[in-house]
Amino acid sequence: MVSERDVLHIAELADIGIDKEELAEFTGRFNEILDYFDILDQVGAGETREADLVNVFREDVVDPSLTKDEVLANTPDPEDGFFRAPRVM
Amino acid sequence: MATISFSPKDQYNAFITTLNEAESGPGALSGIPVAVKDNISTRGIPTTCGSRILEGYVPPYDAHVVTLLKKAGAAIVGKSNMDEFGMGTTTENSAFGPTKNPADPSRVPGGSSGGSAAAVASGMVRMALGTDTGGSIRCPAAFCGIVGHKPTYGRVSRYGLIAYANSLEQIGPMARSVSDISLLMEVLTKYDPRDSTAVDCHYSHTPDPEIRGLKIGVPEEFFGEGVDPRVASAVWDGITLLERKGAEIVTCRMPSMAYALAAYYVTCTSEASSNLARFDGVRYGPPADTKLPWHEAFQQRRQSGFGTEVKRRIMLGTFALSSGYYGKYYAKAQAARQQVRNDFLHLFRTVDVIAGPTMPTVAFRLGEKTDPLSMYLSDILTVPANLAGIPSISVPCGKSEGLPVGLQIMGPHFRDERVIDVAYAFEQGVSR
């Protein structure tokens, strides 16, 4: 069982704001779904597939890419060719 | 270059964006109007994923599949409606309103590629692209009475597909006939090094309806609890038709089905929690308030930009991956996923394809499914193919309560040709 406090904590980790009014509903649904996930407790540790997987590499060559203007076209308020982000400190 | 004009009365709300005039060139798809699901990037055409958080976003580049469609001469006439980020089974989770099912407008078209299915089923377009993470092509194909194919994982490049759950999802074709599915597969499977999971395995095939001697496995679990007996009966009739055409029916078991749905939802929500972290209002979409501190600005932007189901899945994934719970959820889900794959590999040693219903029921009424868990449970028959990465097609198979039913045919990895052949044999058998 997760509590409303747990759900608030998860929302904070996920950077999603949650209204107080939605919290009870979210918590209830969350617990229903997690109860269903408990069926996975019956699964043994088992093998996983990593053994036969291979990495796909390519040569590190320069290809044409988007222009700076194209990259910034979807941000409303760029500054000196940079994205503007909220303050960190 | 010819210009195709397209100004449909979109009575089913199949589209988020339509183009009144679309360019069409020479090629295999010359002059054919095609709808593209709105989570596939189209240069210069808004691409929203059915979400407010991407409202106004105009991609600066084309997805690989869009480049391929254009090269083949197709006219891209619009971007089709979908559950937000592909998270849903009804297309009711779109920020742009639900799509309605052309077979019965009081019903959902299925999801998440419901807009693509409705556009094809209503005749607005001949073909469409959908994406399938846990059934999102096959479910709406079944509910709307059209054909939809989820290719083998890796066969179609995902470059330019806005990611939800990378290890599960594939772009694939939707159409009214198996021949059109085959035609689109030929166009879509050209190799692309920009998707590192893409495999160079071009589909170049003409459907062949000869299935004499083919062994079709029918797992008991595909007719188990929760499957409407009327749907099961329509699908058995379809399987019997294949038997009359010379196929051999072999009943079998798939024990890992008990864990498949939970494994699927843990995996897709975990991947979603990481993928959707990029939507913070800095680079695209409605902007975050840059006057606020970092976390507060993001929390506010994401609270108003994402719908309830998207928030729920991001949070479920965040929880499943969090310290202390990773072993209980994510690690176990990966072990279960391996069991699903092993079950399929085991069955394919003795059968050529596996058949069953696509969906356990016919299309729900609009607004009928309100609790998320019961919605998730309706994906039980489609998620196994995504967990294993195998090809799977849904082909119309009669009706139940006057509504379309889908027959699902799954095959071994990279044997898309085989499942398309069986679907073609079935379609030819029905139309005779």
Short mmCIF file of C-alpha atoms in Angstrom, two decimals:
data_model
loop_
_atom_site.label_atom_id
_atom_site.label_comp_id
_atom_site.label_asym_id
_atom_site.label_seq_id
_atom_site.Cartn_x
_atom_site.Cartn_y
_atom_site.Cartn_z
CA MET A 1 0.00 0.00 0.00
CA VAL A 2 1.22 3.48 -0.80
CA SER A 3 -0.09 6.45 1.15
CA GLU A 4 -1.06 9.91 -0.09
CA ARG A 5 2.27 11.09 1.27
CA ASP A 6 4.10 8.48 -0.85
CA VAL A 7 2.19 9.58 -3.94
CA LEU A 8 3.12 13.22 -3.29
CA HIS A 9 6.75 12.16 -2.96
CA ILE A 10 6.62 10.22 -6.25
CA ALA A 11 4.99 13.19 -7.99
CA GLU A 12 7.79 15.38 -6.71
CA LEU A 13 10.45 12.96 -8.01
CA ALA A 14 8.68 12.98 -11.38
CA ASP A 15 8.38 16.81 -11.40
CA ILE A 16 4.60 16.67 -11.72
CA GLY A 17 2.41 18.99 -9.70
CA ILE A 18 -0.63 17.36 -8.08
CA ASP A 19 -3.66 19.16 -6.66
CA LYS A 20 -4.81 18.25 -3.16
CA GLU A 21 -8.24 17.35 -4.65
CA GLU A 22 -6.77 14.77 -7.05
CA LEU A 23 -4.54 13.14 -4.47
CA ALA A 24 -7.05 10.68 -2.97
CA GLU A 25 -8.17 9.50 -6.42
CA PHE A 26 -4.57 9.07 -7.61
CA THR A 27 -3.63 7.14 -4.48
CA GLY A 28 -6.64 4.81 -4.76
CA ARG A 29 -5.98 3.98 -8.41
CA PHE A 30 -2.27 3.62 -7.71
CA ASN A 31 -2.95 0.97 -5.07
CA GLU A 32 -5.38 -0.96 -7.31
CA ILE A 33 -2.73 -1.13 -10.03
CA LEU A 34 0.11 -2.01 -7.65
CA ASP A 35 -2.04 -4.80 -6.18
CA TYR A 36 -2.37 -6.21 -9.67
CA PHE A 37 1.42 -5.94 -10.21
CA ASP A 38 1.89 -8.21 -7.17
CA ILE A 39 1.38 -11.17 -9.49
CA LEU A 40 5.00 -10.59 -10.52
CA ASP A 41 6.05 -11.82 -7.05
CA GLN A 42 5.37 -15.32 -8.39
CA VAL A 43 7.96 -14.91 -11.15
CA GLY A 44 11.35 -16.41 -10.33
CA ALA A 45 14.49 -14.34 -10.85
CA GLY A 46 15.09 -16.31 -14.07
CA GLU A 47 17.38 -15.58 -16.94
CA THR A 48 17.46 -12.26 -18.73
CA ARG A 49 18.50 -11.75 -22.24
CA GLU A 50 21.62 -9.64 -22.05
CA ALA A 51 23.87 -12.56 -23.04
CA ASP A 52 22.88 -12.68 -26.70
CA LEU A 53 22.49 -8.94 -27.27
CA VAL A 54 25.12 -7.04 -29.26
CA ASN A 55 25.86 -3.34 -29.38
CA VAL A 56 25.36 -1.54 -32.68
CA PHE A 57 28.17 0.92 -33.34
CA ARG A 58 28.77 3.34 -36.17
CA GLU A 59 31.73 5.42 -37.24
CA ASP A 60 31.82 8.81 -35.55
CA VAL A 61 31.54 10.95 -38.66
CA VAL A 62 30.02 14.41 -39.00
CA ASP A 63 26.70 14.45 -40.85
CA PRO A 64 24.59 17.46 -41.78
CA SER A 65 22.43 18.49 -38.83
CA LEU A 66 19.77 21.06 -38.02
CA THR A 67 20.73 24.74 -38.08
CA LYS A 68 20.71 26.73 -34.86
CA ASP A 69 17.62 28.62 -36.05
CA GLU A 70 15.75 25.38 -36.70
CA VAL A 71 16.66 24.05 -33.26
CA LEU A 72 15.50 27.24 -31.55
CA ALA A 73 12.37 27.66 -33.69
CA ASN A 74 10.06 26.01 -31.13
CA THR A 75 11.17 27.99 -28.08
CA PRO A 76 9.29 31.27 -27.59
CA ASP A 77 12.00 33.35 -26.01
CA PRO A 78 15.58 32.36 -26.85
CA GLU A 79 18.41 34.65 -25.74
CA ASP A 80 21.63 35.17 -27.75
CA GLY A 81 21.12 31.84 -29.54
CA PHE A 82 20.48 29.91 -26.32
CA PHE A 83 17.39 28.37 -24.73
CA ARG A 84 16.07 30.22 -21.73
CA ALA A 85 15.45 27.91 -18.77
CA PRO A 86 14.08 28.50 -15.27
CA ARG A 87 16.68 29.51 -12.68
CA VAL A 88 18.58 26.73 -10.94
CA MET A 89 19.58 28.64 -7.80
CA MET B 1 4.50 16.75 -58.41
CA ALA B 2 0.72 16.79 -58.19
CA THR B 3 -1.38 18.41 -55.50
CA ILE B 4 -4.08 16.40 -53.78
CA SER B 5 -6.83 18.45 -52.17
CA PHE B 6 -8.22 17.12 -48.92
CA SER B 7 -11.02 18.82 -47.05
CA PRO B 8 -13.12 16.09 -45.44
CA LYS B 9 -15.98 16.62 -43.07
CA ASP B 10 -14.23 14.98 -40.13
CA GLN B 11 -17.37 13.72 -38.40
CA TYR B 12 -15.45 11.13 -36.34
CA ASN B 13 -12.74 13.55 -35.12
CA ALA B 14 -10.13 11.30 -36.71
CA PHE B 15 -7.65 14.13 -37.30
CA ILE B 16 -5.84 16.65 -35.12
CA THR B 17 -4.41 18.44 -38.18
CA THR B 18 -5.48 18.17 -41.82
CA LEU B 19 -3.73 19.61 -44.87
CA ASN B 20 -6.07 21.06 -47.47
CA GLU B 21 -3.44 20.58 -50.13
CA ALA B 22 -0.90 17.76 -50.02
CA GLU B 23 1.96 17.14 -52.44
CA SER B 24 2.19 13.80 -54.20
CA GLY B 25 4.99 12.55 -56.44
CA PRO B 26 5.70 9.48 -58.54
CA GLY B 27 6.26 6.10 -56.86
CA ALA B 28 4.59 3.02 -55.42
CA LEU B 29 2.14 5.17 -53.40
CA SER B 30 1.68 7.93 -55.98
CA GLY B 31 -1.52 9.90 -55.42
CA ILE B 32 -2.58 7.84 -52.39
CA PRO B 33 -3.80 9.90 -49.43
CA VAL B 34 -2.16 8.67 -46.21
CA ALA B 35 -2.84 9.68 -42.59
CA VAL B 36 0.07 9.76 -40.16
CA LYS B 37 -0.43 9.31 -36.43
CA ASP B 38 0.33 12.51 -34.55
CA ASN B 39 3.30 11.09 -32.59
CA ILE B 40 5.34 10.73 -35.82
CA SER B 41 7.40 13.81 -36.67
CA THR B 42 6.45 15.68 -39.84
CA ARG B 43 8.64 18.62 -40.89
CA GLY B 44 6.61 21.82 -40.97
CA ILE B 45 3.38 20.11 -39.81
CA PRO B 46 2.36 20.39 -36.12
CA THR B 47 2.91 17.17 -34.15
CA THR B 48 1.23 17.02 -30.75
CA CYS B 49 1.12 13.37 -29.58
CA GLY B 50 -2.46 14.23 -28.62
CA SER B 51 -1.08 16.34 -25.76
CA ARG B 52 -1.40 19.96 -24.65
CA ILE B 53 2.27 19.86 -23.66
CA LEU B 54 3.25 19.79 -27.35
CA GLU B 55 0.58 22.19 -28.58
CA GLY B 56 2.09 24.37 -31.28
CA TYR B 57 5.19 22.21 -31.74
CA VAL B 58 6.33 22.05 -35.37
CA PRO B 59 9.07 19.46 -35.95
CA PRO B 60 12.13 20.71 -37.83
CA TYR B 61 12.67 17.27 -39.42
CA ASP B 62 10.80 14.28 -40.82
CA ALA B 63 10.65 10.84 -39.22
CA HIS B 64 12.37 8.22 -41.38
CA VAL B 65 8.98 6.65 -42.28
CA VAL B 66 7.69 10.06 -43.40
CA THR B 67 10.70 10.50 -45.67
CA LEU B 68 9.98 7.03 -47.08
CA LEU B 69 6.28 7.82 -47.66
CA LYS B 70 7.21 11.02 -49.49
CA LYS B 71 9.80 9.21 -51.61
CA ALA B 72 7.13 6.67 -52.57
CA GLY B 73 4.87 9.50 -53.74
CA ALA B 74 2.26 9.31 -50.98
CA ALA B 75 0.18 12.39 -50.16
CA ILE B 76 0.35 13.01 -46.40
CA VAL B 77 -3.04 14.58 -45.82
CA GLY B 78 -3.21 14.81 -42.06
CA LYS B 79 -2.10 13.91 -38.58
CA SER B 80 -4.44 11.52 -36.87
CA ASN B 81 -5.88 11.64 -33.38
CA MET B 82 -4.55 9.39 -30.62
CA ASP B 83 -4.54 8.75 -26.90
CA GLU B 84 -2.10 11.20 -25.38
CA PHE B 85 1.43 9.86 -26.05
CA GLY B 86 -0.16 6.53 -27.05
CA MET B 87 -1.34 5.87 -23.50
CA GLY B 88 -4.79 4.38 -23.86
CA THR B 89 -7.01 1.80 -25.51
CA THR B 90 -9.86 4.05 -26.70
CA THR B 91 -8.50 7.39 -28.05
CA GLU B 92 -10.58 9.05 -25.31
CA ASN B 93 -7.34 10.21 -23.64
CA SER B 94 -6.64 12.74 -26.41
CA ALA B 95 -6.39 16.40 -25.38
CA PHE B 96 -8.20 17.14 -28.66
CA GLY B 97 -11.35 15.15 -27.87
CA PRO B 98 -12.21 11.51 -28.50
CA THR B 99 -12.40 9.91 -31.95
CA LYS B 100 -15.62 8.04 -32.74
CA ASN B 101 -15.89 4.60 -34.31
CA PRO B 102 -17.23 4.76 -37.90
CA ALA B 103 -18.81 1.30 -37.39
CA ASP B 104 -20.93 2.81 -34.57
CA PRO B 105 -20.32 6.44 -33.56
CA SER B 106 -21.55 5.77 -30.00
CA ARG B 107 -18.49 3.51 -29.57
CA VAL B 108 -14.77 4.15 -29.21
CA PRO B 109 -12.53 3.32 -32.18
CA GLY B 110 -9.98 1.63 -29.92
CA GLY B 111 -6.56 3.05 -29.32
CA SER B 112 -4.19 4.44 -29.22
CA SER B 113 -4.09 4.79 -33.04
CA GLY B 114 -7.88 5.37 -33.11
CA GLY B 115 -7.70 8.39 -35.42
CA SER B 116 -5.74 6.43 -38.03
CA ALA B 117 -8.21 3.53 -37.83
CA ALA B 118 -11.28 5.78 -38.10
CA ALA B 119 -9.77 7.70 -41.03
CA VAL B 120 -9.15 4.42 -42.90
CA ALA B 121 -12.43 2.72 -41.91
CA SER B 122 -14.55 5.73 -42.94
CA GLY B 123 -12.79 5.94 -46.32
CA MET B 124 -11.26 9.39 -45.68
CA VAL B 125 -7.85 7.90 -46.54
CA ARG B 126 -6.79 4.62 -48.11
CA MET B 127 -3.97 3.93 -45.66
CA ALA B 128 -2.51 5.22 -42.42
CA LEU B 129 0.48 4.85 -40.15
CA GLY B 130 -0.12 3.86 -36.57
CA THR B 131 2.21 2.92 -33.75
CA ASP B 132 1.87 -0.15 -31.55
CA THR B 133 3.40 -0.27 -28.06
CA GLY B 134 0.99 -2.81 -26.54
CA GLY B 135 -1.67 -3.21 -29.24
CA SER B 136 -2.22 0.37 -30.40
CA ILE B 137 -2.41 -0.61 -34.10
CA ARG B 138 -4.19 -3.96 -33.72
CA CYS B 139 -6.83 -2.88 -31.17
CA PRO B 140 -8.26 -0.01 -33.26
CA ALA B 141 -7.98 -2.14 -36.42
CA ALA B 142 -10.10 -4.82 -34.70
CA PHE B 143 -12.63 -2.34 -33.25
CA CYS B 144 -13.09 -0.45 -36.56
CA GLY B 145 -13.05 -3.49 -38.88
CA ILE B 146 -9.81 -2.83 -40.80
CA VAL B 147 -6.39 -4.50 -41.07
CA GLY B 148 -3.47 -3.41 -38.90
CA HIS B 149 0.03 -4.87 -38.63
CA LYS B 150 2.64 -4.51 -35.90
CA PRO B 151 5.96 -5.34 -37.59
CA THR B 152 8.76 -7.30 -35.94
CA TYR B 153 10.65 -5.06 -33.51
CA GLY B 154 13.49 -3.45 -35.47
CA ARG B 155 11.99 -3.87 -38.92
CA VAL B 156 10.78 -0.26 -39.19
CA SER B 157 12.94 2.67 -38.07
CA ARG B 158 11.63 4.59 -35.06
CA TYR B 159 13.69 7.68 -35.95
CA GLY B 160 11.35 10.64 -35.52
CA LEU B 161 8.75 8.71 -33.54
CA ILE B 162 8.27 10.61 -30.30
CA ALA B 163 9.19 7.94 -27.79
CA TYR B 164 6.85 6.47 -25.17
CA ALA B 165 8.30 2.98 -24.51
CA ASN B 166 11.22 2.36 -26.85
CA SER B 167 11.75 -1.33 -26.21
CA LEU B 168 8.14 -2.17 -27.12
CA GLU B 169 6.93 0.20 -29.82
CA GLN B 170 6.91 -0.11 -33.58
CA ILE B 171 5.44 2.00 -36.37
CA GLY B 172 3.22 -0.01 -38.71
CA PRO B 173 0.62 0.07 -41.49
CA MET B 174 -3.20 0.26 -41.26
CA ALA B 175 -5.46 -0.25 -44.31
CA ARG B 176 -8.69 -1.81 -45.52
CA SER B 177 -6.99 -4.71 -47.33
CA VAL B 178 -4.05 -7.02 -46.64
CA SER B 179 -2.59 -6.10 -50.07
CA ASP B 180 -2.36 -2.46 -48.98
CA ILE B 181 -0.68 -3.53 -45.72
CA SER B 182 1.86 -5.44 -47.80
CA LEU B 183 2.39 -2.47 -50.12
CA LEU B 184 3.04 -0.15 -47.16
CA MET B 185 5.40 -2.66 -45.52
CA GLU B 186 7.51 -2.62 -48.67
CA VAL B 187 7.84 1.16 -48.35
CA LEU B 188 8.36 1.35 -44.57
CA THR B 189 11.07 -1.30 -44.07
CA LYS B 190 13.97 0.47 -45.80
CA TYR B 191 16.91 0.40 -43.37
CA ASP B 192 17.86 3.47 -41.38
CA PRO B 193 21.13 3.65 -39.43
CA ARG B 194 19.73 6.51 -37.32
CA ASP B 195 17.72 3.99 -35.26
CA SER B 196 20.31 1.78 -33.59
CA THR B 197 17.68 -0.91 -32.97
CA ALA B 198 16.73 -1.04 -36.67
CA VAL B 199 17.65 -4.19 -38.56
CA ASP B 200 18.41 -4.24 -42.28
CA CYS B 201 15.70 -6.67 -43.37
CA HIS B 202 13.67 -5.22 -46.22
CA TYR B 203 10.16 -6.56 -46.80
CA SER B 204 9.72 -7.31 -50.48
CA HIS B 205 6.85 -9.69 -50.87
CA THR B 206 3.54 -10.30 -52.65
CA PRO B 207 0.93 -11.93 -50.40
CA ASP B 208 0.40 -15.62 -51.17
CA PRO B 209 -2.90 -17.20 -49.99
CA GLU B 210 -1.65 -20.81 -50.17
CA ILE B 211 -1.65 -22.15 -46.59
CA ARG B 212 -2.01 -25.91 -47.10
CA GLY B 213 -0.02 -27.77 -44.45
CA LEU B 214 0.58 -24.63 -42.35
CA LYS B 215 0.43 -25.31 -38.61
CA ILE B 216 -1.56 -22.76 -36.59
CA GLY B 217 -1.13 -22.82 -32.81
CA VAL B 218 -4.12 -21.70 -30.75
CA PRO B 219 -3.17 -21.08 -27.10
CA GLU B 220 -5.94 -21.83 -24.59
CA GLU B 221 -5.05 -18.65 -22.72
CA PHE B 222 -6.25 -16.55 -25.69
CA PHE B 223 -9.76 -17.86 -25.03
CA GLY B 224 -9.57 -17.63 -21.25
CA GLU B 225 -11.26 -15.55 -18.58
CA GLY B 226 -12.43 -12.12 -19.71
CA VAL B 227 -12.81 -13.06 -23.38
CA ASP B 228 -16.41 -12.49 -24.46
CA PRO B 229 -17.81 -15.86 -25.61
CA ARG B 230 -19.41 -14.23 -28.67
CA VAL B 231 -16.05 -12.78 -29.71
CA ALA B 232 -14.39 -16.15 -29.05
CA SER B 233 -17.01 -17.85 -31.21
CA ALA B 234 -16.48 -15.43 -34.14
CA VAL B 235 -12.71 -16.00 -33.92
CA TRP B 236 -13.10 -19.80 -33.78
CA ASP B 237 -15.22 -19.57 -36.94
CA GLY B 238 -12.32 -17.69 -38.53
CA ILE B 239 -9.78 -20.28 -37.41
CA THR B 240 -12.04 -23.03 -38.80
CA LEU B 241 -12.07 -21.23 -42.13
CA LEU B 242 -8.26 -21.39 -42.19
CA GLU B 243 -8.49 -25.10 -41.39
CA ARG B 244 -10.83 -25.61 -44.36
CA LYS B 245 -8.22 -23.97 -46.54
CA GLY B 246 -5.74 -26.66 -45.55
CA ALA B 247 -4.10 -25.38 -42.35
CA GLU B 248 -3.66 -27.68 -39.37
CA ILE B 249 -4.96 -26.36 -36.03
CA VAL B 250 -2.92 -27.24 -32.94
CA THR B 251 -4.18 -26.24 -29.49
CA CYS B 252 -1.38 -25.28 -27.11
CA ARG B 253 -0.55 -23.48 -23.86
CA MET B 254 1.18 -20.20 -23.04
CA PRO B 255 1.70 -20.20 -19.26
CA SER B 256 3.53 -16.84 -19.19
CA MET B 257 0.27 -15.10 -20.17
CA ALA B 258 -0.45 -14.97 -16.44
CA TYR B 259 2.33 -12.38 -16.01
CA ALA B 260 2.32 -10.71 -19.42
CA LEU B 261 0.03 -7.79 -18.65
CA ALA B 262 1.78 -6.82 -15.40
CA ALA B 263 5.19 -7.20 -17.07
CA TYR B 264 4.01 -4.98 -19.90
CA TYR B 265 2.64 -2.20 -17.68
CA VAL B 266 5.69 -2.13 -15.42
CA THR B 267 7.98 -1.95 -18.46
CA CYS B 268 6.06 0.68 -20.44
CA THR B 269 5.47 2.97 -17.47
CA SER B 270 9.14 2.72 -16.46
CA GLU B 271 10.27 3.66 -19.95
CA ALA B 272 7.66 6.43 -20.11
CA SER B 273 8.88 7.98 -16.86
CA SER B 274 12.30 8.44 -18.44
CA ASN B 275 11.18 9.38 -21.97
CA LEU B 276 8.65 11.98 -20.91
CA ALA B 277 11.11 13.78 -18.66
CA ARG B 278 12.06 15.87 -21.72
CA PHE B 279 8.74 17.73 -21.72
CA ASP B 280 9.60 20.65 -19.48
CA GLY B 281 8.54 23.65 -21.56
CA VAL B 282 12.10 24.80 -22.31
CA ARG B 283 12.76 23.65 -25.88
CA TYR B 284 9.26 23.10 -27.27
CA GLY B 285 5.59 23.34 -26.39
CA PRO B 286 3.97 26.00 -24.23
CA PRO B 287 6.80 27.57 -22.20
CA ALA B 288 7.61 27.09 -18.53
CA ASP B 289 7.63 30.17 -16.29
CA THR B 290 11.33 31.06 -16.28
CA LYS B 291 10.84 33.39 -13.29
CA LEU B 292 10.10 30.42 -11.03
CA PRO B 293 12.72 28.12 -9.53
CA TRP B 294 13.59 25.06 -11.67
CA HIS B 295 11.47 22.34 -10.05
CA GLU B 296 8.51 24.58 -9.38
CA ALA B 297 8.47 25.74 -13.02
CA PHE B 298 8.60 22.17 -14.35
CA GLN B 299 6.01 20.86 -11.90
CA GLN B 300 3.61 23.60 -12.90
CA ARG B 301 4.20 23.13 -16.65
CA ARG B 302 3.80 19.36 -16.49
CA GLN B 303 0.77 19.53 -14.20
CA SER B 304 -1.22 21.58 -16.72
CA GLY B 305 0.33 20.04 -19.85
CA PHE B 306 -0.18 16.33 -19.19
CA GLY B 307 -3.53 14.54 -18.90
CA THR B 308 -4.40 12.32 -15.94
CA GLU B 309 -3.41 9.00 -17.55
CA VAL B 310 -0.01 10.33 -18.64
CA LYS B 311 0.68 11.63 -15.13
CA ARG B 312 -0.38 8.29 -13.70
CA ARG B 313 1.95 6.31 -15.97
CA ILE B 314 4.93 8.59 -15.41
CA MET B 315 4.40 8.27 -11.65
CA LEU B 316 3.91 4.48 -11.78
CA GLY B 317 7.16 4.19 -13.73
CA THR B 318 8.98 6.53 -11.38
CA PHE B 319 7.81 4.37 -8.48
CA ALA B 320 8.69 1.05 -10.17
CA LEU B 321 12.23 2.26 -10.83
CA SER B 322 12.75 3.90 -7.47
CA SER B 323 15.28 2.62 -4.98
CA GLY B 324 13.85 -0.24 -2.93
CA TYR B 325 11.17 -1.18 -5.51
CA TYR B 326 13.26 -1.83 -8.63
CA GLY B 327 13.79 -5.51 -7.73
CA LYS B 328 10.13 -6.10 -6.91
CA TYR B 329 8.76 -4.51 -10.08
CA TYR B 330 11.16 -3.75 -12.93
CA ALA B 331 13.54 -6.68 -12.50
CA LYS B 332 10.65 -9.14 -12.11
CA ALA B 333 8.91 -7.65 -15.15
CA GLN B 334 12.03 -8.27 -17.24
CA ALA B 335 12.20 -11.90 -16.06
CA ALA B 336 8.51 -12.34 -16.95
CA ARG B 337 9.15 -10.69 -20.31
CA GLN B 338 11.83 -13.27 -20.99
CA GLN B 339 9.36 -16.05 -20.15
CA VAL B 340 6.88 -14.65 -22.67
CA ARG B 341 9.59 -14.61 -25.31
CA ASN B 342 10.64 -18.16 -24.41
CA ASP B 343 7.05 -19.40 -24.61
CA PHE B 344 6.73 -18.00 -28.14
CA LEU B 345 10.11 -19.39 -29.24
CA HIS B 346 9.12 -22.77 -27.81
CA LEU B 347 5.74 -22.77 -29.62
CA PHE B 348 7.31 -21.69 -32.91
CA ARG B 349 9.41 -24.87 -32.88
CA THR B 350 6.21 -26.80 -33.64
CA VAL B 351 3.77 -24.28 -35.18
CA ASP B 352 4.19 -21.73 -37.98
CA VAL B 353 1.92 -19.03 -36.60
CA ILE B 354 -0.22 -18.46 -33.50
CA ALA B 355 -3.83 -17.26 -33.76
CA GLY B 356 -6.45 -15.89 -31.38
CA PRO B 357 -8.71 -12.89 -30.87
CA THR B 358 -7.10 -9.43 -31.10
CA MET B 359 -9.29 -7.99 -28.34
CA PRO B 360 -11.32 -9.79 -25.66
CA THR B 361 -14.46 -7.77 -26.48
CA VAL B 362 -15.96 -5.58 -29.18
CA ALA B 363 -15.54 -1.77 -29.05
CA PHE B 364 -16.60 -0.19 -25.74
CA ARG B 365 -19.19 2.57 -25.55
CA LEU B 366 -17.73 6.07 -25.32
CA GLY B 367 -17.22 6.79 -21.61
CA GLU B 368 -17.82 3.16 -20.60
CA LYS B 369 -14.36 2.38 -19.19
CA THR B 370 -13.58 4.73 -16.36
CA ASP B 371 -11.14 2.88 -14.14
CA PRO B 372 -7.61 2.49 -15.47
CA LEU B 373 -7.01 -1.10 -14.36
CA SER B 374 -10.01 -2.47 -16.29
CA MET B 375 -8.81 -0.52 -19.33
CA TYR B 376 -5.32 -2.05 -18.94
CA LEU B 377 -6.80 -5.56 -18.69
CA SER B 378 -8.33 -5.26 -22.15
CA ASP B 379 -4.78 -5.23 -23.61
CA ILE B 380 -4.02 -8.74 -22.39
CA LEU B 381 -4.13 -10.39 -25.84
CA THR B 382 -2.04 -7.80 -27.69
CA VAL B 383 0.84 -7.09 -25.26
CA PRO B 384 2.54 -10.51 -25.55
CA ALA B 385 3.67 -9.76 -29.14
CA ASN B 386 5.25 -6.47 -28.00
CA LEU B 387 7.01 -8.07 -25.06
CA ALA B 388 8.51 -10.69 -27.39
CA GLY B 389 9.09 -8.31 -30.35
CA ILE B 390 7.31 -10.63 -32.81
CA PRO B 391 5.14 -9.55 -35.78
CA SER B 392 1.37 -9.59 -35.32
CA ILE B 393 -1.51 -8.64 -37.59
CA SER B 394 -5.22 -8.08 -36.92
CA VAL B 395 -7.63 -8.85 -39.76
CA PRO B 396 -11.43 -8.37 -39.71
CA CYS B 397 -13.17 -11.60 -38.70
CA GLY B 398 -16.93 -11.26 -38.72
CA LYS B 399 -19.07 -9.43 -36.18
CA SER B 400 -20.42 -9.81 -32.70
CA GLU B 401 -23.42 -7.70 -31.58
CA GLY B 402 -23.16 -6.07 -35.01
CA LEU B 403 -19.65 -4.77 -34.26
CA PRO B 404 -16.32 -5.77 -35.89
CA VAL B 405 -14.14 -8.51 -34.40
CA GLY B 406 -10.43 -8.94 -35.13
CA LEU B 407 -8.50 -12.18 -35.71
CA GLN B 408 -4.91 -11.83 -34.53
CA ILE B 409 -2.10 -13.78 -36.22
CA MET B 410 1.39 -13.78 -34.69
CA GLY B 411 4.55 -15.20 -36.24
CA PRO B 412 8.24 -15.70 -35.47
CA HIS B 413 10.67 -12.73 -35.52
CA PHE B 414 11.20 -11.31 -39.04
CA ARG B 415 8.48 -13.53 -40.53
CA ASP B 416 6.12 -10.62 -41.18
CA GLU B 417 5.66 -12.11 -44.67
CA ARG B 418 4.19 -15.27 -43.15
CA VAL B 419 1.58 -13.56 -40.92
CA ILE B 420 0.61 -11.32 -43.85
CA ASP B 421 0.17 -14.41 -46.06
CA VAL B 422 -2.11 -16.04 -43.49
CA ALA B 423 -4.12 -12.82 -43.12
CA TYR B 424 -4.37 -12.66 -46.91
CA ALA B 425 -5.54 -16.28 -47.13
CA PHE B 426 -8.17 -15.48 -44.50
CA GLU B 427 -9.32 -12.30 -46.25
CA GLN B 428 -9.58 -14.14 -49.59
CA GLY B 429 -11.48 -16.98 -47.88
CA VAL B 430 -13.98 -14.57 -46.31
CA SER B 431 -14.64 -12.61 -49.48
CA ARG B 432 -15.32 -15.76 -51.52
#
